[in-house]
XYZ file of C-alpha atoms in Angstrom:
706
model
C 119.903 1.552 -40.719
C 117.829 3.252 -37.997
C 116.442 0.381 -35.965
C 114.292 2.716 -33.866
C 112.026 2.918 -36.912
C 109.892 -0.076 -37.914
C 111.859 -2.368 -40.222
C 111.353 -5.619 -42.089
C 113.233 -8.899 -42.151
C 112.044 -11.297 -44.821
C 108.269 -11.655 -44.481
C 108.151 -10.098 -41.019
C 108.090 -6.564 -39.647
C 109.583 -5.439 -36.336
C 108.502 -2.460 -34.246
C 111.327 -1.908 -31.769
C 109.361 0.829 -30.038
C 106.471 -1.563 -29.284
C 108.638 -4.705 -28.891
C 106.386 -6.393 -31.478
C 107.027 -8.871 -34.268
C 104.485 -9.044 -37.137
C 104.279 -11.708 -39.846
C 101.294 -11.543 -42.217
C 98.236 -11.291 -39.939
C 99.946 -12.698 -36.845
C 101.929 -10.873 -34.165
C 103.701 -11.491 -30.876
C 105.274 -9.409 -28.109
C 108.983 -9.937 -27.456
C 111.039 -8.977 -24.437
C 113.056 -5.760 -24.872
C 116.351 -7.684 -24.672
C 115.259 -9.986 -27.496
C 114.460 -6.943 -29.646
C 117.794 -5.383 -28.705
C 119.625 -8.546 -29.750
C 117.687 -8.728 -33.015
C 118.380 -5.083 -33.889
C 122.082 -5.608 -33.226
C 122.103 -8.533 -35.671
C 120.329 -6.244 -38.138
C 122.967 -3.529 -37.823
C 125.695 -6.097 -38.511
C 123.984 -7.712 -41.522
C 125.252 -9.530 -43.595
C 128.223 -10.212 -41.325
C 128.353 -12.909 -38.655
C 128.468 -11.788 -35.024
C 130.365 -13.693 -32.335
C 128.815 -14.582 -28.975
C 131.430 -12.417 -27.264
C 130.481 -9.440 -29.434
C 126.778 -9.891 -28.644
C 127.403 -10.219 -24.912
C 129.601 -7.113 -24.978
C 127.070 -4.960 -26.830
C 123.732 -6.322 -25.605
C 124.589 -7.426 -22.063
C 127.295 -4.825 -21.371
C 130.015 -7.441 -21.245
C 128.440 -9.360 -18.354
C 129.678 -12.837 -19.272
C 128.028 -14.578 -16.325
C 124.548 -13.355 -17.203
C 125.076 -13.041 -20.946
C 126.168 -16.622 -21.647
C 122.846 -18.057 -20.503
C 120.729 -15.089 -21.509
C 122.081 -15.082 -25.087
C 121.248 -18.760 -25.596
C 117.776 -18.160 -24.182
C 117.212 -15.076 -26.361
C 118.303 -16.808 -29.590
C 116.003 -19.731 -28.773
C 113.028 -17.428 -28.192
C 113.673 -15.401 -31.354
C 113.891 -18.533 -33.482
C 110.785 -19.943 -31.841
C 108.820 -16.733 -32.463
C 109.855 -16.527 -36.129
C 109.080 -20.239 -36.578
C 105.576 -19.866 -35.138
C 104.763 -16.826 -37.288
C 106.606 -17.788 -40.504
C 107.378 -21.536 -40.411
C 108.638 -21.731 -44.003
C 111.695 -19.504 -43.556
C 114.844 -19.399 -41.428
C 115.812 -16.058 -39.919
C 118.829 -16.675 -37.672
C 121.542 -19.224 -38.369
C 124.250 -20.545 -36.098
C 127.762 -20.545 -37.527
C 129.873 -23.204 -35.837
C 132.736 -21.720 -33.810
C 131.788 -18.258 -35.067
C 128.458 -17.059 -33.736
C 125.191 -16.035 -35.333
C 124.097 -14.348 -38.545
C 120.855 -12.887 -39.808
C 119.745 -14.872 -42.879
C 117.019 -12.635 -44.290
C 117.910 -9.162 -45.564
C 116.612 -6.310 -43.373
C 114.911 -3.322 -45.019
C 113.301 -0.073 -43.882
C 110.489 1.961 -45.485
C 111.678 4.526 -48.020
C 112.088 7.968 -46.378
C 109.682 10.719 -47.394
C 111.401 13.272 -49.709
C 111.683 16.689 -48.090
C 114.037 19.653 -47.905
C 117.139 19.008 -45.786
C 116.017 15.459 -45.077
C 119.112 14.411 -43.135
C 119.121 11.238 -41.016
C 119.107 13.351 -37.869
C 116.162 15.420 -39.052
C 114.326 12.241 -40.104
C 114.796 10.843 -36.627
C 113.380 13.991 -35.065
C 110.412 14.021 -37.454
C 109.698 10.346 -36.743
C 109.916 10.879 -33.002
C 107.704 13.972 -33.153
C 105.047 12.249 -35.266
C 105.144 9.203 -33.030
C 104.798 11.362 -29.931
C 101.794 13.163 -31.439
C 100.151 9.859 -32.365
C 100.691 8.476 -28.870
C 99.466 11.706 -27.266
C 96.321 11.772 -29.397
C 95.751 8.062 -28.830
C 96.106 8.546 -25.078
C 93.728 11.531 -25.172
C 91.129 9.707 -27.250
C 91.470 6.570 -25.095
C 91.168 8.592 -21.903
C 88.121 10.481 -23.169
C 86.365 7.300 -24.293
C 86.981 5.622 -20.955
C 85.893 8.400 -18.643
C 83.631 10.925 -20.399
C 80.570 8.688 -20.199
C 80.630 6.466 -17.149
C 77.034 5.373 -17.796
C 78.090 3.603 -20.987
C 81.006 1.349 -19.996
C 83.200 -0.101 -22.689
C 82.835 -3.673 -23.779
C 85.364 -5.864 -21.983
C 87.339 -6.582 -25.137
C 87.670 -2.863 -25.970
C 88.722 -1.938 -22.470
C 91.159 -4.834 -22.254
C 92.852 -3.890 -25.523
C 93.494 -0.410 -24.197
C 94.826 -1.648 -20.865
C 97.324 -3.873 -22.640
C 98.515 -0.905 -24.685
C 99.251 1.140 -21.551
C 101.535 -1.322 -19.775
C 104.881 0.187 -18.751
C 107.906 -1.960 -17.919
C 109.496 -0.922 -14.603
C 112.221 -3.553 -14.112
C 114.206 -5.436 -16.764
C 117.029 -7.166 -14.884
C 117.785 -10.820 -15.702
C 115.939 -13.312 -13.538
C 112.664 -13.048 -11.641
C 111.509 -9.702 -10.207
C 108.468 -10.425 -8.064
C 105.912 -9.083 -5.567
C 105.939 -5.292 -6.089
C 105.312 -3.142 -2.993
C 104.740 0.615 -3.351
C 105.388 3.217 -0.658
C 102.443 5.451 0.332
C 103.917 8.452 -1.510
C 104.549 6.308 -4.658
C 108.225 7.226 -4.407
C 109.735 3.800 -3.770
C 109.235 0.295 -5.094
C 110.344 -2.719 -3.071
C 110.408 -6.127 -4.716
C 111.924 -9.593 -4.478
C 114.605 -10.220 -7.103
C 115.788 -13.736 -7.828
C 118.988 -13.278 -9.824
C 120.121 -16.322 -11.808
C 122.089 -18.572 -9.483
C 121.194 -16.607 -6.329
C 118.559 -16.771 -3.632
C 115.838 -14.113 -3.677
C 116.554 -10.887 -1.812
C 114.599 -7.666 -1.398
C 115.565 -4.597 -3.424
C 114.517 -0.947 -3.299
C 114.104 1.215 -6.403
C 113.595 4.980 -6.482
C 110.758 5.503 -8.969
C 111.647 9.197 -9.273
C 115.134 8.244 -10.485
C 114.534 5.197 -12.702
C 118.036 5.360 -14.185
C 119.601 4.572 -10.810
C 120.359 0.983 -9.871
C 118.225 -0.769 -7.281
C 119.533 -0.919 -3.694
C 119.668 -4.262 -1.868
C 117.589 -4.216 1.314
C 118.631 -7.751 2.265
C 121.595 -9.966 1.499
C 121.027 -13.196 3.369
C 120.757 -16.966 2.833
C 116.985 -16.573 3.304
C 114.439 -16.252 0.509
C 112.547 -13.002 1.092
C 109.292 -11.923 -0.487
C 105.921 -10.097 -0.361
C 106.891 -6.865 1.364
C 104.796 -3.910 2.615
C 105.928 -0.465 3.805
C 104.840 1.288 6.975
C 103.023 4.537 6.061
C 105.918 6.693 7.330
C 108.559 4.583 5.488
C 110.335 3.766 8.758
C 109.812 0.018 8.432
C 109.344 -2.597 5.775
C 107.596 -5.884 6.613
C 108.099 -9.158 4.751
C 108.392 -12.897 5.159
C 111.561 -14.912 4.776
C 112.134 -18.638 4.361
C 115.127 -20.891 4.624
C 115.256 -24.593 3.871
C 114.698 -26.664 7.004
C 114.181 -23.604 9.239
C 110.618 -22.619 8.438
C 109.242 -19.161 7.728
C 109.398 -15.904 9.693
C 107.521 -12.600 9.480
C 110.039 -9.761 9.737
C 109.965 -6.063 10.599
C 113.049 -4.278 9.220
C 114.106 -0.701 9.830
C 114.694 0.736 6.353
C 117.482 3.102 7.473
C 119.440 0.861 9.855
C 118.583 -2.594 8.498
C 117.824 -3.876 12.028
C 115.258 -6.696 12.035
C 112.645 -8.001 14.486
C 110.837 -11.338 14.175
C 107.080 -10.802 14.546
C 105.842 -14.354 14.061
C 106.215 -17.764 12.434
C 104.489 -18.303 9.101
C 105.139 -22.016 8.654
C 107.342 -23.996 6.301
C 104.716 -25.721 4.118
C 101.725 -23.431 3.608
C 101.717 -20.323 1.446
C 101.873 -17.006 3.250
C 101.150 -13.357 2.656
C 101.171 -10.122 4.676
C 99.482 -6.715 4.559
C 99.430 -3.553 6.672
C 96.402 -1.340 7.259
C 96.265 2.203 5.869
C 97.232 3.905 9.144
C 99.994 1.437 10.022
C 98.550 0.144 13.296
C 97.922 -3.492 12.343
C 99.649 -6.159 10.281
C 97.949 -9.326 9.038
C 99.795 -12.471 7.970
C 98.984 -16.086 7.108
C 100.494 -18.951 9.087
C 99.971 -22.667 9.488
C 97.187 -23.660 11.846
C 98.444 -24.480 15.348
C 96.505 -27.746 15.472
C 96.700 -28.886 11.828
C 99.696 -27.723 9.776
C 97.952 -28.677 6.527
C 95.525 -25.780 7.166
C 96.115 -22.067 7.781
C 95.081 -19.275 10.104
C 94.961 -15.469 9.862
C 96.997 -13.527 12.429
C 96.696 -9.858 13.448
C 99.723 -8.037 14.880
C 99.007 -4.932 16.990
C 101.850 -2.597 15.980
C 100.876 -0.041 18.663
C 101.522 -2.374 21.612
C 104.874 -3.017 23.239
C 105.756 -5.782 22.915
C 103.643 -6.481 19.838
C 100.644 -8.742 20.482
C 99.330 -11.316 18.006
C 95.712 -12.527 17.859
C 93.939 -14.931 15.489
C 90.871 -14.124 13.423
C 88.263 -16.776 14.239
C 86.921 -19.272 11.708
C 83.150 -19.735 12.072
C 82.424 -22.688 9.744
C 83.837 -24.810 6.911
C 87.397 -24.309 8.121
C 89.033 -26.971 5.921
C 90.953 -24.537 3.732
C 94.309 -22.864 3.186
C 94.538 -19.120 2.679
C 97.128 -17.882 0.207
C 96.785 -14.079 -0.213
C 95.342 -11.427 2.100
C 94.605 -7.683 2.014
C 92.985 -5.132 4.368
C 89.992 -3.036 3.359
C 90.805 0.704 3.374
C 88.952 1.132 6.709
C 90.663 -1.993 8.190
C 87.374 -3.604 9.273
C 87.465 -6.361 6.656
C 89.887 -8.604 4.837
C 89.804 -10.213 1.422
C 91.620 -13.539 1.194
C 92.156 -16.030 -1.604
C 91.216 -19.396 -0.160
C 92.057 -22.892 -1.455
C 88.945 -25.034 -1.063
C 88.531 -28.836 -0.790
C 87.194 -28.837 -4.377
C 90.649 -27.888 -5.663
C 89.500 -24.365 -6.599
C 90.764 -21.113 -5.108
C 88.290 -18.274 -4.567
C 88.088 -14.830 -2.992
C 86.337 -14.393 0.371
C 85.347 -11.221 2.217
C 85.956 -11.625 5.964
C 84.763 -9.522 8.895
C 87.796 -9.096 11.151
C 85.839 -9.028 14.452
C 83.499 -11.954 13.854
C 85.319 -14.058 11.273
C 82.172 -14.257 9.126
C 83.150 -15.024 5.533
C 81.340 -14.361 2.245
C 82.478 -15.990 -1.008
C 82.944 -13.473 -3.844
C 84.128 -15.486 -6.865
C 83.579 -18.906 -8.449
C 85.394 -20.968 -11.045
C 89.053 -20.071 -10.420
C 91.455 -22.974 -10.213
C 94.250 -20.817 -8.806
C 94.961 -17.241 -7.720
C 98.144 -15.238 -7.468
C 97.560 -12.141 -5.346
C 94.776 -9.664 -4.540
C 94.623 -5.961 -3.583
C 91.948 -3.450 -2.583
C 91.766 -0.029 -4.254
C 92.759 2.730 -1.778
C 89.718 4.926 -2.409
C 86.883 2.838 -3.859
C 85.130 -0.508 -3.456
C 87.154 -2.324 -6.074
C 89.460 -5.323 -5.972
C 92.131 -6.385 -8.410
C 93.348 -9.969 -8.411
C 95.213 -12.526 -10.473
C 93.183 -15.599 -11.359
C 93.652 -18.761 -13.394
C 90.801 -20.021 -15.575
C 91.051 -22.540 -18.385
C 94.819 -22.639 -18.158
C 95.263 -18.844 -18.439
C 96.534 -16.519 -15.690
C 95.019 -13.055 -16.118
C 94.100 -9.961 -14.113
C 90.536 -9.216 -12.997
C 88.774 -6.203 -11.491
C 85.900 -6.885 -9.067
C 83.393 -4.197 -8.012
C 82.309 -4.959 -4.437
C 79.123 -2.892 -4.757
C 77.796 -4.242 -8.056
C 79.562 -7.634 -7.803
C 80.570 -7.202 -11.441
C 83.895 -8.533 -12.678
C 86.011 -7.350 -15.619
C 88.743 -9.453 -17.193
C 91.708 -7.155 -17.914
C 92.894 -9.585 -20.630
C 96.504 -9.186 -19.516
C 98.188 -12.576 -19.655
C 100.489 -13.311 -16.746
C 99.336 -10.471 -14.470
C 100.403 -11.605 -10.982
C 100.446 -10.213 -7.428
C 98.899 -6.841 -8.295
C 99.213 -3.843 -5.974
C 97.561 -0.443 -6.150
C 99.612 2.678 -5.485
C 97.994 5.469 -3.440
C 96.893 7.247 -6.639
C 95.255 4.070 -7.981
C 98.009 3.124 -10.444
C 98.484 -0.621 -10.728
C 101.789 -2.470 -10.300
C 102.228 -6.207 -10.886
C 104.767 -8.749 -12.008
C 104.032 -10.418 -15.318
C 104.641 -14.121 -15.575
C 103.015 -15.821 -18.510
C 102.329 -19.424 -17.486
C 101.677 -20.635 -21.036
C 103.606 -23.837 -21.610
C 104.716 -26.069 -24.474
C 105.861 -29.679 -24.744
C 109.573 -29.961 -25.451
C 111.682 -32.976 -26.345
C 115.316 -33.599 -25.602
C 117.326 -36.358 -27.247
C 119.324 -38.351 -24.716
C 121.966 -41.060 -25.109
C 123.534 -39.184 -28.025
C 127.251 -38.693 -28.453
C 126.564 -35.033 -29.294
C 124.481 -33.040 -26.827
C 121.182 -31.768 -28.248
C 119.085 -28.703 -27.517
C 115.399 -28.853 -26.530
C 113.025 -28.871 -29.501
C 109.246 -28.258 -29.490
C 106.933 -31.233 -29.795
C 103.828 -29.127 -29.263
C 104.229 -25.349 -29.228
C 101.268 -23.205 -30.216
C 99.223 -20.279 -28.982
C 97.715 -22.654 -26.387
C 99.114 -24.207 -23.223
C 100.089 -27.872 -23.263
C 101.393 -29.791 -20.274
C 101.455 -33.129 -18.404
C 102.875 -35.350 -21.169
C 102.694 -39.146 -20.812
C 103.745 -41.640 -23.513
C 102.309 -45.098 -24.114
C 104.327 -47.653 -26.081
C 101.346 -49.889 -26.908
C 99.525 -47.104 -28.754
C 102.657 -45.127 -29.688
C 100.854 -41.981 -28.544
C 101.344 -39.041 -26.207
C 98.607 -38.044 -23.793
C 98.630 -34.459 -22.560
C 96.426 -31.641 -21.295
C 95.671 -28.580 -23.448
C 93.414 -25.521 -23.256
C 92.988 -25.384 -27.043
C 89.227 -25.982 -26.744
C 88.785 -23.298 -24.070
C 89.261 -25.458 -20.974
C 92.016 -27.799 -19.805
C 90.963 -31.055 -21.456
C 92.602 -34.407 -22.189
C 94.187 -34.857 -25.634
C 96.352 -37.364 -27.497
C 98.799 -36.950 -30.374
C 101.506 -38.806 -32.221
C 104.895 -38.617 -30.554
C 105.935 -35.827 -32.947
C 102.876 -33.739 -32.024
C 100.822 -34.483 -35.151
C 97.254 -35.869 -35.294
C 96.025 -34.136 -32.135
C 92.695 -35.424 -30.823
C 90.574 -34.134 -27.943
C 89.257 -36.948 -25.734
C 87.254 -35.167 -23.016
C 84.813 -32.309 -22.775
C 84.398 -32.047 -19.004
C 84.784 -28.253 -18.873
C 87.078 -28.836 -15.922
C 90.770 -28.533 -15.130
C 92.560 -31.810 -15.797
C 95.887 -32.899 -14.305
C 98.299 -35.828 -14.412
C 97.023 -38.087 -17.224
C 98.712 -41.507 -17.016
C 98.265 -44.384 -19.496
C 97.584 -47.914 -18.397
C 100.436 -50.168 -19.605
C 98.117 -51.918 -22.113
C 96.992 -48.573 -23.570
C 93.280 -49.191 -22.945
C 92.830 -46.479 -20.288
C 94.106 -43.109 -19.161
C 93.699 -42.230 -15.490
C 93.581 -38.514 -14.682
C 92.524 -36.040 -12.002
C 89.963 -33.284 -12.652
C 88.911 -30.266 -10.592
C 85.584 -28.523 -11.064
C 83.378 -26.511 -8.705
C 81.563 -29.619 -7.475
C 84.750 -31.364 -6.371
C 88.131 -32.948 -7.018
C 87.830 -36.361 -8.675
C 89.688 -39.273 -10.254
C 88.573 -40.337 -13.738
C 89.315 -43.104 -16.220
C 89.117 -42.579 -19.961
C 88.140 -45.886 -21.584
C 89.370 -46.195 -25.202
C 87.026 -49.110 -25.913
C 83.962 -47.082 -24.867
C 85.522 -43.717 -25.790
C 84.068 -42.177 -22.634
C 85.288 -40.928 -19.254
C 83.995 -42.425 -16.033
C 84.344 -41.234 -12.451
C 86.130 -43.482 -9.952
C 84.372 -42.844 -6.599
C 87.356 -42.911 -4.240
C 85.766 -40.785 -1.535
C 88.961 -38.676 -1.306
C 88.856 -34.900 -0.981
C 92.208 -34.582 -2.810
C 93.955 -36.853 -5.287
C 97.619 -37.060 -6.154
C 99.081 -38.183 -9.451
C 97.680 -41.648 -10.305
C 99.691 -44.634 -11.515
C 98.898 -48.152 -12.705
C 99.523 -51.709 -11.671
C 101.721 -53.600 -14.124
C 98.719 -55.693 -15.251
C 96.542 -52.568 -15.935
C 93.824 -53.937 -13.599
C 94.153 -51.477 -10.717
C 95.026 -47.828 -10.093
C 97.201 -46.366 -7.358
C 96.464 -42.865 -6.063
C 97.112 -40.882 -2.873
C 94.714 -38.874 -0.726
C 97.530 -36.350 -0.119
C 98.825 -38.569 2.700
C 99.063 -42.245 1.670
C 98.826 -44.241 -1.561
C 95.881 -46.639 -1.964
C 94.968 -49.210 -4.592
C 91.568 -49.199 -6.355
C 90.053 -51.527 -8.910
C 88.574 -50.111 -12.121
C 85.138 -49.765 -10.511
C 86.425 -47.537 -7.719
C 86.518 -50.215 -4.988
C 89.306 -49.629 -2.495
C 91.471 -52.741 -2.370
C 94.188 -51.779 0.121
C 96.556 -49.154 1.443
C 99.465 -49.887 -0.851
C 102.295 -48.323 1.186
C 102.611 -47.796 4.950
C 104.871 -44.729 4.692
C 103.340 -41.323 3.885
C 103.879 -40.521 0.200
C 102.180 -38.707 -2.676
C 102.934 -41.038 -5.594
C 104.177 -44.552 -6.296
C 105.216 -46.506 -9.402
C 104.707 -50.283 -9.672
C 107.281 -52.138 -11.804
C 106.847 -55.378 -13.747
C 107.833 -57.449 -10.710
C 105.185 -55.792 -8.525
C 107.632 -53.698 -6.489
C 106.466 -50.187 -5.544
C 108.933 -47.308 -5.914
C 108.033 -44.100 -4.094
C 109.513 -40.884 -2.694
C 109.937 -40.637 1.041
C 108.453 -37.266 2.011
C 110.681 -36.875 5.061
C 113.946 -37.231 3.142
C 115.310 -36.759 -0.368
C 115.243 -40.484 -1.002
C 113.472 -43.011 -3.200
C 112.238 -46.139 -1.456
C 111.052 -49.524 -2.672
C 108.465 -51.917 -1.251
C 109.310 -55.541 -1.973
C 106.269 -57.490 -3.274
C 107.246 -60.695 -1.434
C 108.460 -59.531 1.960
C 106.326 -56.344 1.960
C 109.251 -54.504 3.534
C 109.927 -50.847 2.693
C 113.549 -49.778 2.394
C 115.687 -47.072 0.733
C 116.411 -47.587 -2.963
C 118.244 -44.333 -3.836
C 119.929 -42.886 -0.762
C 120.015 -39.271 -1.977
C 118.135 -37.619 -4.849
C 117.219 -33.946 -5.222
C 113.584 -34.257 -6.276
C 112.196 -30.773 -6.885
C 108.729 -32.318 -6.980
C 107.837 -35.618 -5.340
C 105.614 -36.887 -8.158
C 107.271 -35.433 -11.270
C 109.886 -38.124 -11.770
C 109.829 -40.870 -14.352
C 110.898 -44.473 -13.847
C 112.367 -45.844 -17.085
C 112.092 -49.589 -16.639
C 114.731 -51.822 -18.163
C 114.734 -55.620 -18.252
C 116.274 -55.590 -14.789
C 116.571 -52.992 -12.047
C 120.229 -52.490 -12.956
C 119.175 -51.479 -16.478
C 116.606 -48.969 -15.213
C 116.830 -45.213 -14.688
C 115.037 -42.470 -12.787
C 114.662 -39.218 -14.753
C 113.870 -36.194 -12.588
C 113.816 -32.399 -12.293
C 116.871 -31.239 -10.363
C 116.736 -27.665 -9.021
C 119.153 -25.982 -6.624
C 119.040 -22.212 -6.025
C 118.180 -21.190 -9.568
C 120.210 -24.015 -11.148
C 117.715 -25.909 -13.323
C 118.689 -29.324 -14.665
C 117.157 -32.468 -16.083
C 119.022 -35.375 -14.539
C 118.828 -39.130 -14.127
C 119.913 -41.767 -11.645
C 121.626 -44.764 -13.241
C 121.020 -47.993 -11.296
C 123.850 -49.834 -13.090
C 126.581 -47.700 -11.510
C 124.419 -46.131 -8.784
C 125.174 -42.498 -9.528
C 123.573 -39.346 -10.894
C 124.084 -37.765 -14.324
C 122.879 -34.486 -15.830
C 121.068 -34.566 -19.157
C 121.038 -30.789 -19.654
C 121.224 -27.539 -17.718
C 118.517 -25.047 -18.682
C 117.717 -21.378 -17.979
C 115.877 -20.690 -14.753
C 112.152 -21.497 -14.941
C 112.676 -23.170 -18.312
C 110.537 -26.138 -17.213
C 107.559 -26.776 -14.990
C 108.532 -28.950 -12.056
C 104.924 -29.951 -11.383
C 103.740 -30.720 -14.936
C 105.401 -34.064 -15.461
C 107.869 -35.648 -17.841
C 107.934 -38.852 -19.874
C 110.366 -40.917 -21.943
C 109.912 -42.262 -25.486
C 112.228 -45.242 -25.778
C 112.111 -45.695 -29.554
C 113.314 -42.126 -30.173
C 115.394 -41.623 -27.001
C 113.302 -38.524 -26.276
C 112.727 -37.059 -22.855
C 109.526 -34.967 -23.097
C 108.616 -32.291 -20.543
C 106.552 -29.127 -20.077
C 108.396 -25.871 -20.714
C 107.341 -22.337 -19.869
C 107.341 -20.120 -22.952
C 108.462 -16.976 -21.075
C 110.683 -17.711 -18.063
C 111.706 -14.048 -17.620
C 109.572 -12.142 -15.083
C 109.499 -8.325 -14.853
C 107.495 -5.765 -12.889
C 105.009 -3.691 -14.891
C 102.725 -0.707 -14.270
C 99.481 0.761 -15.646
C 98.755 4.397 -14.812
C 95.537 4.963 -12.852
C 93.945 7.092 -15.594
C 93.621 4.060 -17.884
C 92.084 1.677 -15.332
C 88.346 0.931 -14.976
């Protein structure tokens, strides 16, 4: 059958051209590789297809990439069919054989005509499709631009933008931070291949069929590049574990590099170059307080290059994350993390440092750029658990939501076309059975059209607590351990993080960010209300509970303190700096030492702090779970274990004092910062999983943009 035409499988229809799957009145977008795999299974129906055959034909025989990518693709296809048509099975696994399509594929009956050969049908279909697309583009273009005084409704405009997305890169892994040369000829980007560190690559946009060229091949992690206007140099930052961050100038032709400055090992960084190529701006850690940042200007016309700092006039307790020059290089726009826990855009005068806030209500941002010829910004912002693109008019102060999920680190080309990488941050709760003789695969506990994260299980109530944006904002919910009987507990219209049950099940402690501040709350099941705990902290880490449920432990981003249930500070619980601590039944405090990859314990009697686990690769210092047995020897530490693209769920066994892997997963298959929990009765490890770990670079032509 001709799989370039729309075809049906069971109750669903597939449009390979659009990469869409339709079932009844529901639809979803699939990655091109998933569609390619599905169409290959269709062409082989009703026969089974071996893994080797699929890797050979879909991944060009690349066993290293294909082995993991095939498993990931089958999982996503099954998940998509299950969400859209839960009553039927579409792909079955044949033990020691491979995979087979279960439902019979069909295509629409061809229209009867003279000399209606398959080849002629293909040409007719392609011609008709081309005409439809051409007319649709013409009508869309006319509607957008013929009458500027009557702008489209946001939903109409957004629907059209989504339709005009082009995929530029499709390699396995993460392709990030697009940078476009001034003549729109070349694209530079950071590519994190599975199992490798990120390096910079160069792609000729005039010859898209040619492979990308590696600009770097180092042990560093490179990212966020910009070209000089004459294409002589490319500027970027690079990091390496334990050696900080450097801002680099690299000659494109020779590969020779020059270090322009230090950008710090902890804070986020970004760089930009002005339109004429005379100045570079980059973000570094503040010289006096490395938990804050400063903006640095490099004079590229001086020899040697000189670096000056843009002054901060007031309210300097912030960290900048993204930065871009105005076209005339007199101003900057930065995304700034505020003490409230929100991240907003600010317009900054380069000479004076005066700053004006432009946006409100964004919990996070991922990149900003300024249009080359008009007073318009594009940025990536997170609201209510969704990362989307926004356009901001600096003259009218009006903002348009592009309604493109996952739009990240946007960059305008010189003609106004928009490039970005698309990473959909929607997440689901997954469970993994442990302690089984036969290894299991992850299975959804809660997977819907909404994001769910931060699971925490309570034995006393036999319930899961989690955070979901199902109601429109990230609120606190509970459900049975299998995901049924969901119930919304809060309506704070805030962004909630890290819910943790009290051992007796009477309370859930959680952190919430809203424009007025960053706060610690308790949900009281007896009163069925949430109450604020007035800690006086600007920031709060993940909370935990005393074994008797009578006090809460939480950090101020430096040390862990103990509070009673009225918000009275009782003591500093641990002398060492740490972000999170767990108190066991004996009153001992287990915590991660921030200076080393170790877990420590504070003895309740002697009050001494000493190493408990001498070496543990914690990818996040508060996303580990202490499974408490009757004794310490019967206890375990479950944790996220990540090394250079190798993603594993692992545990430390106190009985034999060694580490074991539970499962190895595709890169970015779980969120390292969104917690995990363990359900003893079912032997389930529950964690937050990203729905779309693959990240590609996309483009929208300037003629379709607002």
